[in-house]
Short mmCIF file of C-alpha atoms and ligand atoms in Angstrom, two decimals:
data_model
loop_
_atom_site.label_atom_id
_atom_site.label_comp_id
_atom_site.label_asym_id
_atom_site.label_seq_id
_atom_site.Cartn_x
_atom_site.Cartn_y
_atom_site.Cartn_z
CA MET A 1 53.25 138.01 48.66
CA PRO A 2 50.68 137.33 51.41
CA GLU A 3 47.74 139.67 51.62
CA ARG A 4 47.93 142.61 54.05
CA LEU A 5 44.97 143.21 56.34
CA LEU A 6 44.36 146.92 56.27
CA PHE A 7 42.78 148.63 59.25
CA PRO A 8 40.34 151.53 58.79
CA GLU A 9 41.82 154.90 57.97
CA GLY A 10 42.55 156.84 61.13
CA PHE A 11 43.01 153.69 63.21
CA LEU A 12 45.54 154.51 65.93
CA TRP A 13 48.54 152.30 66.69
CA GLY A 14 50.50 152.79 69.87
CA ALA A 15 52.00 151.41 73.02
CA ALA A 16 51.27 151.77 76.72
CA THR A 17 53.15 152.11 80.01
CA ALA A 18 52.35 153.09 83.60
CA SER A 19 54.03 155.53 85.98
CA TYR A 20 55.21 153.19 88.75
CA GLN A 21 56.35 150.58 86.25
CA ILE A 22 58.75 152.85 84.34
CA GLU A 23 59.39 156.21 85.99
CA GLY A 24 61.68 155.52 88.95
CA ALA A 25 62.67 158.76 90.78
CA TYR A 26 60.41 157.49 93.53
CA ASP A 27 61.32 160.16 96.04
CA GLU A 28 62.58 162.95 93.81
CA ALA A 29 61.35 166.47 93.11
CA GLY A 30 58.74 166.55 95.84
CA LYS A 31 56.97 163.28 95.03
CA GLY A 32 55.13 161.70 97.95
CA GLU A 33 55.20 158.02 98.91
CA SER A 34 52.81 155.73 97.06
CA ILE A 35 51.35 152.42 98.22
CA TRP A 36 53.65 150.67 95.74
CA ASP A 37 56.71 152.36 97.26
CA ARG A 38 55.61 151.10 100.67
CA PHE A 39 54.65 147.63 99.41
CA SER A 40 57.80 147.04 97.36
CA HIS A 41 59.95 148.15 100.28
CA THR A 42 58.26 145.54 102.48
CA PRO A 43 60.37 142.35 102.52
CA GLY A 44 58.78 139.31 100.88
CA LYS A 45 56.20 141.13 98.77
CA ILE A 46 58.00 141.34 95.41
CA TRP A 47 59.99 138.73 93.50
CA GLY A 48 63.70 139.08 94.26
CA GLY A 49 63.07 142.11 96.50
CA ASP A 50 62.71 144.31 93.41
CA THR A 51 61.33 147.84 93.73
CA GLY A 52 60.26 150.63 91.37
CA ASP A 53 62.79 153.02 92.90
CA VAL A 54 64.66 153.33 89.60
CA ALA A 55 62.56 151.14 87.25
CA CYS A 56 63.40 152.19 83.67
CA ASP A 57 64.51 155.63 84.87
CA HIS A 58 61.98 157.13 82.49
CA TYR A 59 61.69 160.19 84.72
CA HIS A 60 65.19 161.22 83.62
CA ARG A 61 64.96 159.87 80.07
CA VAL A 62 61.79 161.41 78.71
CA ALA A 63 63.49 163.00 75.70
CA GLU A 64 65.19 159.72 74.76
CA ASP A 65 61.96 157.75 75.23
CA VAL A 66 59.82 160.04 73.13
CA ALA A 67 62.49 159.95 70.42
CA LEU A 68 62.34 156.16 70.59
CA MET A 69 58.55 156.19 70.22
CA ALA A 70 58.89 158.45 67.19
CA LYS A 71 61.48 156.11 65.69
CA LEU A 72 59.12 153.18 66.12
CA GLY A 73 56.42 155.19 64.36
CA LEU A 74 53.94 155.20 67.27
CA GLN A 75 50.89 157.33 66.60
CA VAL A 76 49.56 157.23 70.16
CA TYR A 77 51.12 156.74 73.57
CA ARG A 78 49.23 155.75 76.70
CA PHE A 79 50.89 156.61 80.00
CA SER A 80 49.68 157.17 83.53
CA ILE A 81 50.09 160.01 85.99
CA SER A 82 51.53 159.32 89.40
CA TRP A 83 49.03 160.83 91.84
CA PRO A 84 51.64 161.33 94.62
CA ARG A 85 53.89 163.18 92.17
CA ILE A 86 51.10 165.74 91.74
CA LEU A 87 49.73 165.68 95.30
CA PRO A 88 52.31 164.19 97.70
CA GLN A 89 49.63 163.77 100.40
CA GLY A 90 46.89 162.81 97.93
CA LYS A 91 45.10 166.11 98.53
CA GLY A 92 45.96 169.64 99.53
CA LYS A 93 49.20 171.13 98.34
CA VAL A 94 50.09 170.63 94.67
CA ASN A 95 53.70 169.71 93.79
CA LYS A 96 54.54 172.05 90.94
CA ALA A 97 57.50 169.91 89.83
CA GLY A 98 55.15 166.98 89.35
CA ILE A 99 52.89 168.95 87.03
CA GLU A 100 55.91 170.24 85.13
CA PHE A 101 57.21 166.74 84.52
CA TYR A 102 54.01 165.64 82.75
CA ASP A 103 53.70 169.00 81.06
CA ARG A 104 57.12 168.46 79.45
CA LEU A 105 56.23 164.90 78.48
CA VAL A 106 53.02 166.03 76.76
CA ASP A 107 54.84 168.84 74.98
CA ARG A 108 57.45 166.44 73.66
CA LEU A 109 54.75 164.06 72.47
CA MET A 110 52.96 166.89 70.69
CA ASP A 111 56.23 167.94 69.03
CA ALA A 112 56.70 164.36 67.85
CA GLU A 113 53.06 164.25 66.64
CA ILE A 114 52.24 161.41 69.01
CA ILE A 115 48.76 161.63 70.53
CA PRO A 116 48.78 161.33 74.33
CA PHE A 117 46.26 159.08 76.12
CA VAL A 118 46.39 159.81 79.84
CA THR A 119 45.44 157.28 82.50
CA LEU A 120 44.73 159.05 85.77
CA TYR A 121 45.10 156.03 88.03
CA HIS A 122 47.30 153.03 87.39
CA TRP A 123 47.56 151.80 90.98
CA ASP A 124 50.01 154.16 92.71
CA LEU A 125 47.75 155.62 95.37
CA PRO A 126 49.36 158.17 97.71
CA GLN A 127 50.28 156.29 100.90
CA ALA A 128 48.79 159.15 102.95
CA LEU A 129 45.36 158.20 101.57
CA GLN A 130 45.95 154.52 102.28
CA ASP A 131 46.62 155.53 105.86
CA MET A 132 43.00 156.73 105.87
CA GLY A 133 41.72 153.38 104.55
CA GLY A 134 42.54 153.76 100.85
CA TRP A 135 39.80 152.88 98.37
CA ALA A 136 37.74 151.31 101.16
CA ASN A 137 37.20 154.88 102.40
CA ARG A 138 34.48 156.68 100.44
CA ASP A 139 36.25 160.06 100.79
CA VAL A 140 39.04 158.82 98.54
CA ALA A 141 36.61 158.74 95.61
CA TYR A 142 36.18 162.50 95.94
CA TYR A 143 39.89 163.13 96.50
CA PHE A 144 40.44 161.29 93.22
CA ARG A 145 37.95 163.49 91.41
CA ASP A 146 39.69 166.61 92.78
CA TYR A 147 43.14 165.31 91.78
CA ALA A 148 41.82 164.50 88.29
CA ALA A 149 40.51 168.05 87.95
CA ILE A 150 43.97 169.46 88.81
CA VAL A 151 45.61 167.31 86.14
CA ALA A 152 42.90 168.10 83.58
CA ASP A 153 43.36 171.78 84.25
CA ALA A 154 47.11 171.50 83.61
CA LEU A 155 47.10 169.23 80.55
CA GLY A 156 43.60 169.51 79.13
CA ASP A 157 44.58 172.07 76.49
CA ARG A 158 46.63 169.33 74.74
CA VAL A 159 45.34 166.01 76.04
CA ARG A 160 42.07 164.95 74.41
CA HIS A 161 41.84 161.34 75.65
CA TRP A 162 41.44 160.58 79.32
CA ILE A 163 41.14 157.24 81.07
CA THR A 164 39.96 157.46 84.67
CA HIS A 165 41.14 154.06 85.93
CA ASN A 166 43.28 151.23 84.71
CA GLU A 167 41.80 147.84 85.62
CA PRO A 168 39.88 148.81 88.78
CA TRP A 169 39.04 145.10 89.18
CA VAL A 170 42.74 144.45 89.81
CA THR A 171 42.93 147.33 92.27
CA ALA A 172 40.02 145.90 94.27
CA VAL A 173 40.66 142.15 93.97
CA LEU A 174 44.46 141.90 94.02
CA GLY A 175 44.90 144.88 96.33
CA TYR A 176 42.13 144.21 98.86
CA MET A 177 40.88 140.62 98.43
CA THR A 178 43.95 138.46 97.77
CA GLY A 179 46.53 141.02 98.91
CA VAL A 180 49.17 140.11 96.32
CA HIS A 181 49.26 143.75 95.19
CA ALA A 182 49.59 146.93 97.23
CA PRO A 183 48.21 147.73 99.74
CA GLY A 184 48.31 143.99 100.50
CA ILE A 185 44.93 143.60 102.23
CA ALA A 186 43.04 140.29 102.21
CA ASP A 187 39.50 141.18 103.26
CA SER A 188 36.48 140.63 100.98
CA ARG A 189 34.39 143.31 102.64
CA GLN A 190 37.08 145.92 102.02
CA ALA A 191 37.44 144.67 98.44
CA VAL A 192 33.72 145.09 97.72
CA LEU A 193 33.78 148.57 99.24
CA ALA A 194 36.93 149.47 97.29
CA ALA A 195 35.27 148.35 94.05
CA HIS A 196 32.23 150.48 94.82
CA HIS A 197 34.32 153.56 95.58
CA LEU A 198 36.48 153.05 92.50
CA LEU A 199 33.34 152.99 90.36
CA LEU A 200 31.99 156.02 92.16
CA SER A 201 35.26 157.89 91.68
CA HIS A 202 35.14 157.05 87.97
CA GLY A 203 31.62 158.43 87.54
CA GLU A 204 32.28 161.53 89.64
CA THR A 205 35.44 162.24 87.65
CA VAL A 206 33.69 161.84 84.31
CA ARG A 207 31.11 164.38 85.45
CA ALA A 208 33.75 166.79 86.73
CA LEU A 209 35.97 166.59 83.65
CA ARG A 210 33.01 167.19 81.34
CA ASP A 211 32.63 170.57 83.02
CA ILE A 212 36.31 171.47 82.80
CA LEU A 213 37.30 170.15 79.37
CA ASP A 214 36.05 171.10 75.93
CA ASP A 215 33.71 169.12 73.69
CA ALA A 216 36.53 167.49 71.74
CA THR A 217 37.52 165.58 74.89
CA GLN A 218 37.03 161.83 74.98
CA LEU A 219 36.53 160.25 78.40
CA GLY A 220 36.73 156.56 79.14
CA ILE A 221 37.86 153.80 81.47
CA THR A 222 40.07 150.77 80.94
CA LEU A 223 38.85 147.39 82.21
CA ASN A 224 40.67 144.07 82.19
CA PHE A 225 38.79 141.15 80.69
CA SER A 226 39.17 137.45 80.95
CA PRO A 227 36.42 135.85 78.87
CA ALA A 228 35.11 132.72 80.61
CA TYR A 229 34.61 129.45 78.72
CA PRO A 230 33.11 126.27 80.19
CA ALA A 231 35.54 123.34 80.43
CA THR A 232 32.91 120.87 79.20
CA GLU A 233 29.44 120.99 77.69
CA SER A 234 27.80 120.12 81.01
CA PRO A 235 25.09 122.48 82.30
CA GLU A 236 27.08 122.85 85.54
CA ASP A 237 30.10 124.18 83.66
CA ALA A 238 27.87 126.57 81.72
CA VAL A 239 26.69 128.02 85.05
CA ALA A 240 30.30 128.12 86.27
CA ALA A 241 31.30 130.15 83.20
CA GLN A 242 28.45 132.57 83.85
CA LYS A 243 29.56 133.05 87.46
CA ALA A 244 33.17 133.55 86.38
CA ASP A 245 32.03 136.09 83.80
CA ALA A 246 30.06 138.04 86.42
CA PHE A 247 33.05 138.14 88.75
CA SER A 248 35.85 138.80 86.25
CA ASN A 249 34.14 140.85 83.56
CA ARG A 250 30.73 142.20 84.57
CA TRP A 251 31.56 143.44 88.07
CA PHE A 252 32.67 146.75 86.56
CA LEU A 253 31.01 146.61 83.14
CA ASP A 254 27.44 146.35 84.40
CA PRO A 255 27.52 149.33 86.77
CA ILE A 256 29.25 151.50 84.14
CA PHE A 257 26.93 150.61 81.25
CA ARG A 258 23.77 149.49 83.05
CA GLY A 259 23.83 151.16 86.44
CA HIS A 260 23.67 147.97 88.53
CA TYR A 261 25.83 145.11 89.80
CA PRO A 262 25.44 141.64 88.25
CA GLU A 263 23.04 139.41 90.17
CA GLU A 264 25.53 136.52 90.45
CA LEU A 265 27.95 138.86 92.18
CA GLN A 266 25.36 140.02 94.69
CA GLU A 267 24.79 136.34 95.54
CA ARG A 268 28.49 135.54 95.83
CA PHE A 269 29.15 138.57 98.02
CA ALA A 270 25.81 138.59 99.85
CA ASP A 271 27.63 139.18 103.18
CA GLU A 272 29.78 142.00 101.81
CA MET A 273 27.37 143.85 99.51
CA GLU A 274 24.95 146.40 100.88
CA GLU A 275 21.90 148.32 99.73
CA TRP A 276 23.78 150.77 97.51
CA SER A 277 22.35 154.24 97.09
CA PRO A 278 20.63 154.80 93.72
CA ASP A 279 22.58 158.06 93.45
CA ASP A 280 25.86 156.15 93.58
CA LEU A 281 24.67 153.75 90.91
CA ALA A 282 23.53 156.62 88.71
CA ALA A 283 26.88 158.39 89.12
CA MET A 284 28.82 155.27 88.06
CA ALA A 285 26.81 155.07 84.86
CA ALA A 286 27.81 158.57 83.68
CA PRO A 287 28.02 158.28 79.86
CA ILE A 288 31.54 157.69 78.52
CA ASP A 289 33.02 158.15 75.05
CA PHE A 290 35.05 154.96 74.87
CA LEU A 291 35.81 151.72 76.63
CA GLY A 292 39.44 150.68 77.01
CA VAL A 293 39.92 146.93 76.72
CA ASN A 294 42.88 145.10 78.25
CA TYR A 295 43.02 141.55 76.95
CA TYR A 296 45.74 138.98 77.51
CA SER A 297 44.04 135.60 77.91
CA ARG A 298 40.86 133.69 78.74
CA GLN A 299 39.80 131.44 81.60
CA VAL A 300 38.39 127.95 81.22
CA VAL A 301 36.29 126.95 84.20
CA HIS A 302 34.91 123.83 85.75
CA ALA A 303 32.06 123.74 88.28
CA ASP A 304 33.39 123.01 91.78
CA PRO A 305 30.94 123.28 94.69
CA SER A 306 33.82 122.98 97.19
CA GLN A 307 34.94 126.51 96.19
CA ARG A 308 33.21 129.61 97.54
CA ALA A 309 33.05 130.90 93.97
CA GLY A 310 31.45 127.63 92.81
CA TYR A 311 34.10 126.97 90.14
CA ARG A 312 37.82 126.66 89.49
CA SER A 313 40.01 127.38 86.48
CA VAL A 314 41.54 124.52 84.54
CA ARG A 315 44.59 124.32 82.27
CA VAL A 316 44.15 123.58 78.58
CA GLN A 317 46.69 120.85 77.87
CA GLU A 318 46.96 121.43 74.12
CA SER A 319 47.43 125.22 74.39
CA ARG A 320 50.60 127.29 74.49
CA TYR A 321 51.24 129.57 77.48
CA THR A 322 53.30 132.75 77.93
CA ASP A 323 55.94 133.33 80.59
CA MET A 324 53.12 134.56 82.87
CA ASP A 325 51.57 131.12 82.41
CA TRP A 326 48.66 132.75 80.58
CA GLU A 327 47.09 130.74 77.77
CA ILE A 328 47.60 132.20 74.29
CA PHE A 329 44.08 132.46 72.90
CA PRO A 330 43.60 135.11 70.18
CA GLN A 331 40.07 133.95 69.43
CA GLY A 332 39.16 135.24 72.89
CA LEU A 333 39.86 138.79 71.68
CA TYR A 334 37.40 138.43 68.83
CA ASP A 335 34.78 136.86 71.09
CA LEU A 336 35.28 139.59 73.68
CA LEU A 337 35.13 142.56 71.31
CA THR A 338 32.04 141.34 69.48
CA ARG A 339 30.33 140.54 72.76
CA LEU A 340 31.12 143.97 74.23
CA GLN A 341 29.75 145.71 71.15
CA ARG A 342 26.62 143.53 71.09
CA ASP A 343 25.80 143.60 74.81
CA TYR A 344 27.02 147.05 75.90
CA ASP A 345 27.29 149.04 72.69
CA PRO A 346 30.10 151.43 73.69
CA ALA A 347 30.46 154.49 71.43
CA ALA A 348 34.05 153.42 70.70
CA LEU A 349 36.56 150.86 71.88
CA TYR A 350 40.33 150.90 72.16
CA ILE A 351 42.50 147.95 72.99
CA THR A 352 44.42 149.77 75.68
CA GLU A 353 46.65 146.76 76.45
CA ASN A 354 47.56 143.54 74.72
CA GLY A 355 50.91 141.80 74.68
CA ALA A 356 52.89 139.00 76.20
CA ALA A 357 55.85 138.17 78.43
CA PHE A 358 58.37 135.70 77.10
CA LYS A 359 61.86 134.68 78.19
CA ASP A 360 63.73 137.13 75.99
CA VAL A 361 67.42 136.64 75.41
CA LEU A 362 69.75 139.53 74.66
CA GLU A 363 72.20 138.05 72.15
CA PRO A 364 75.74 139.23 71.58
CA GLY A 365 75.31 142.06 69.09
CA ARG A 366 72.48 143.43 71.27
CA ARG A 367 69.66 141.70 69.40
CA VAL A 368 66.50 140.13 70.84
CA ARG A 369 64.79 137.69 68.47
CA ASP A 370 61.33 137.60 70.03
CA GLN A 371 59.46 135.75 67.32
CA GLU A 372 56.97 134.39 69.90
CA ARG A 373 55.90 137.94 70.74
CA ILE A 374 55.59 138.81 67.05
CA ASP A 375 53.39 135.73 66.57
CA TYR A 376 51.30 136.62 69.62
CA LEU A 377 50.72 140.20 68.47
CA HIS A 378 50.17 139.20 64.89
CA ASP A 379 47.47 136.69 65.77
CA HIS A 380 45.70 139.18 68.02
CA PHE A 381 45.86 141.93 65.37
CA ILE A 382 44.18 139.54 62.94
CA LYS A 383 41.38 138.90 65.43
CA ALA A 384 40.96 142.63 66.02
CA HIS A 385 40.70 143.09 62.27
CA GLU A 386 38.02 140.40 62.07
CA ALA A 387 36.12 142.08 64.90
CA ILE A 388 36.13 145.39 63.01
CA GLN A 389 34.79 143.57 59.93
CA ALA A 390 32.03 142.22 62.17
CA GLY A 391 31.01 145.77 63.14
CA VAL A 392 33.01 146.47 66.31
CA LYS A 393 33.83 150.17 66.69
CA LEU A 394 37.48 149.57 67.48
CA ARG A 395 39.49 152.76 67.02
CA GLY A 396 42.99 151.92 68.19
CA TYR A 397 45.42 149.41 69.62
CA PHE A 398 48.05 149.87 72.32
CA VAL A 399 50.66 147.19 72.69
CA TRP A 400 51.67 146.38 76.26
CA SER A 401 54.29 147.46 76.67
CA LEU A 402 56.56 150.00 75.06
CA MET A 403 59.46 148.68 77.12
CA ASP A 404 60.24 146.00 79.69
CA ASN A 405 59.31 147.26 83.13
CA PHE A 406 58.41 146.53 86.75
CA GLU A 407 55.80 143.79 86.52
CA TRP A 408 54.27 144.36 89.98
CA ALA A 409 54.65 141.33 92.30
CA TYR A 410 56.89 139.69 89.67
CA GLY A 411 59.37 142.57 89.78
CA TYR A 412 61.66 142.62 86.75
CA SER A 413 61.43 138.86 86.17
CA LYS A 414 58.82 139.20 83.40
CA ARG A 415 59.49 141.09 80.18
CA PHE A 416 56.52 142.47 78.24
CA GLY A 417 58.27 145.16 76.22
CA ILE A 418 58.78 145.45 72.50
CA VAL A 419 61.89 147.29 73.63
CA TYR A 420 64.36 145.44 75.84
CA VAL A 421 65.65 147.27 78.92
CA ASP A 422 69.09 146.41 80.23
CA TYR A 423 68.45 147.02 83.93
CA GLU A 424 72.18 147.44 84.68
CA THR A 425 72.48 150.48 82.43
CA CYS A 426 68.83 151.30 81.57
CA GLU A 427 69.81 151.07 77.90
CA ARG A 428 66.81 150.57 75.57
CA ILE A 429 67.27 147.97 72.83
CA PRO A 430 64.38 147.56 70.36
CA LYS A 431 63.51 143.87 70.02
CA ASP A 432 62.65 142.29 66.66
CA SER A 433 58.98 142.82 67.60
CA ALA A 434 59.55 146.59 67.72
CA ARG A 435 60.91 146.58 64.17
CA TRP A 436 58.05 144.36 63.04
CA TYR A 437 55.50 146.63 64.75
CA HIS A 438 57.06 149.65 63.06
CA ASP A 439 56.22 148.08 59.69
CA VAL A 440 52.69 147.12 60.76
CA ILE A 441 52.07 150.75 61.72
CA ALA A 442 53.65 152.10 58.53
CA GLU A 443 51.41 149.81 56.44
CA ASN A 444 48.35 150.20 58.73
CA GLY A 445 47.96 146.47 59.25
CA PRO A 446 49.78 143.13 59.45
CA LEU A 447 50.29 140.57 56.71
CA ALA A 448 47.58 137.92 56.80
CA LYS A 449 50.31 135.34 57.43
CA GLU A 450 53.49 135.96 59.36
CA ASN A 451 56.50 134.04 57.96
CA GLY A 452 54.29 131.02 57.54
CA LYS A 453 53.67 131.09 61.31
CA GLY A 454 51.13 132.81 63.48
CA THR A 455 48.39 132.52 60.93
CA GLY A 456 45.71 133.59 63.33
CA VAL A 457 44.52 130.04 63.75
CA SER A 458 43.43 129.39 67.29
O1 IFM B 501 51.80 145.15 83.63
C1 IFM B 501 50.43 145.02 83.70
C2 IFM B 501 49.76 146.37 83.61
O2 IFM B 501 50.20 147.24 84.60
C3 IFM B 501 48.27 146.21 83.77
N1 IFM B 501 47.74 145.23 82.88
C4 IFM B 501 48.41 143.95 82.80
C5 IFM B 501 49.89 144.15 82.59
C6 IFM B 501 50.60 142.78 82.53
O3 IFM B 501 50.40 142.06 83.69
#
């Protein structure tokens, strides 16, 4: 029998989702329009014209979904709150039905002894605030803080773990620089401003929630990371990797943990950056209790002076890639976690997302044999275990995602779930990976080797 790698006692195993990706009920019970409602209803923006109007219909299936989580043995569940469900206009009048929806969800989780982790912002900004400029408008940072206080007031007696933002880098870069996400703006100046206001809103919210919530509360933020590796051993590629790291990883890390932007970024965006107020920088660096880490893949970069960034990403011929065309590189998780602990020393870390999309097939008999996903998760769990042995204060792991869902610009064409969703009927069908994960949780760790495959070798 292969050895089992046991995680520390109290380590939390769970899964994550986000409001727009699963809830549906996009215009029900007083909810206001979000930028993703507007964007997905705009022809040509989303693969196949998909929208989140119905998504997984989670809004109407909360009882069933919490029962499913309990059956899988989840100990923690990370979900996000839809801001326009709480405040249809982003500010002002509160929609009582919105609060009640999350109130019921939290109660059900508590009944099932599943710890809730709440993300306050996972990209569905109220459209009314976008009409004022969205995150490029400084006022929105304060509207966010006020919205967060309303939610904290309603759920803070039961919710102990709060995440201000999910992947603010994606909000700023994909939403305002490349425009492939809502609100679909392609303007570097607006992106740099959006990033600044997202960071400010994070810091202001941490300060505000500390006043409202009790001492047992844990406050954090979730960042997406793409560790940068040089394509060759040339000094030029080493510099390229440093620039890529500043852009992809340190843009948000440095202000939060060090109170300043990385130098390389100030050079790259010399025309867009301004003399930021020291008060803003101090606010962003408000102490947090944990860092949420979203890791899927790495980037391998080659110096390229013809690019504004000074580099470009290259494909690794010998590697395997997921259905997102993301390289499978578990070693990157170990490198990332140990680096974060060494360079930034967060009080605690959680992997708030890790998982993979593959071309799942629903077989007759309603079975999905997703061995590739099992291998992917297994190999990453092993690397997380190694990181803990190396001294990383990793406290929990959330698989992305609990169920297949609306994968943003890719619509429903990419499946990340450990539970398959039949979009015709919204039926939930646990994949083989869900059963496998159930056993990992029950045993508090994976086997060192998985069926002779996925041995953690990278
Ligand atoms: O689906 C997304 C999620 O919303 C944010 N992190 C990455 C996931 C996969 O792309």
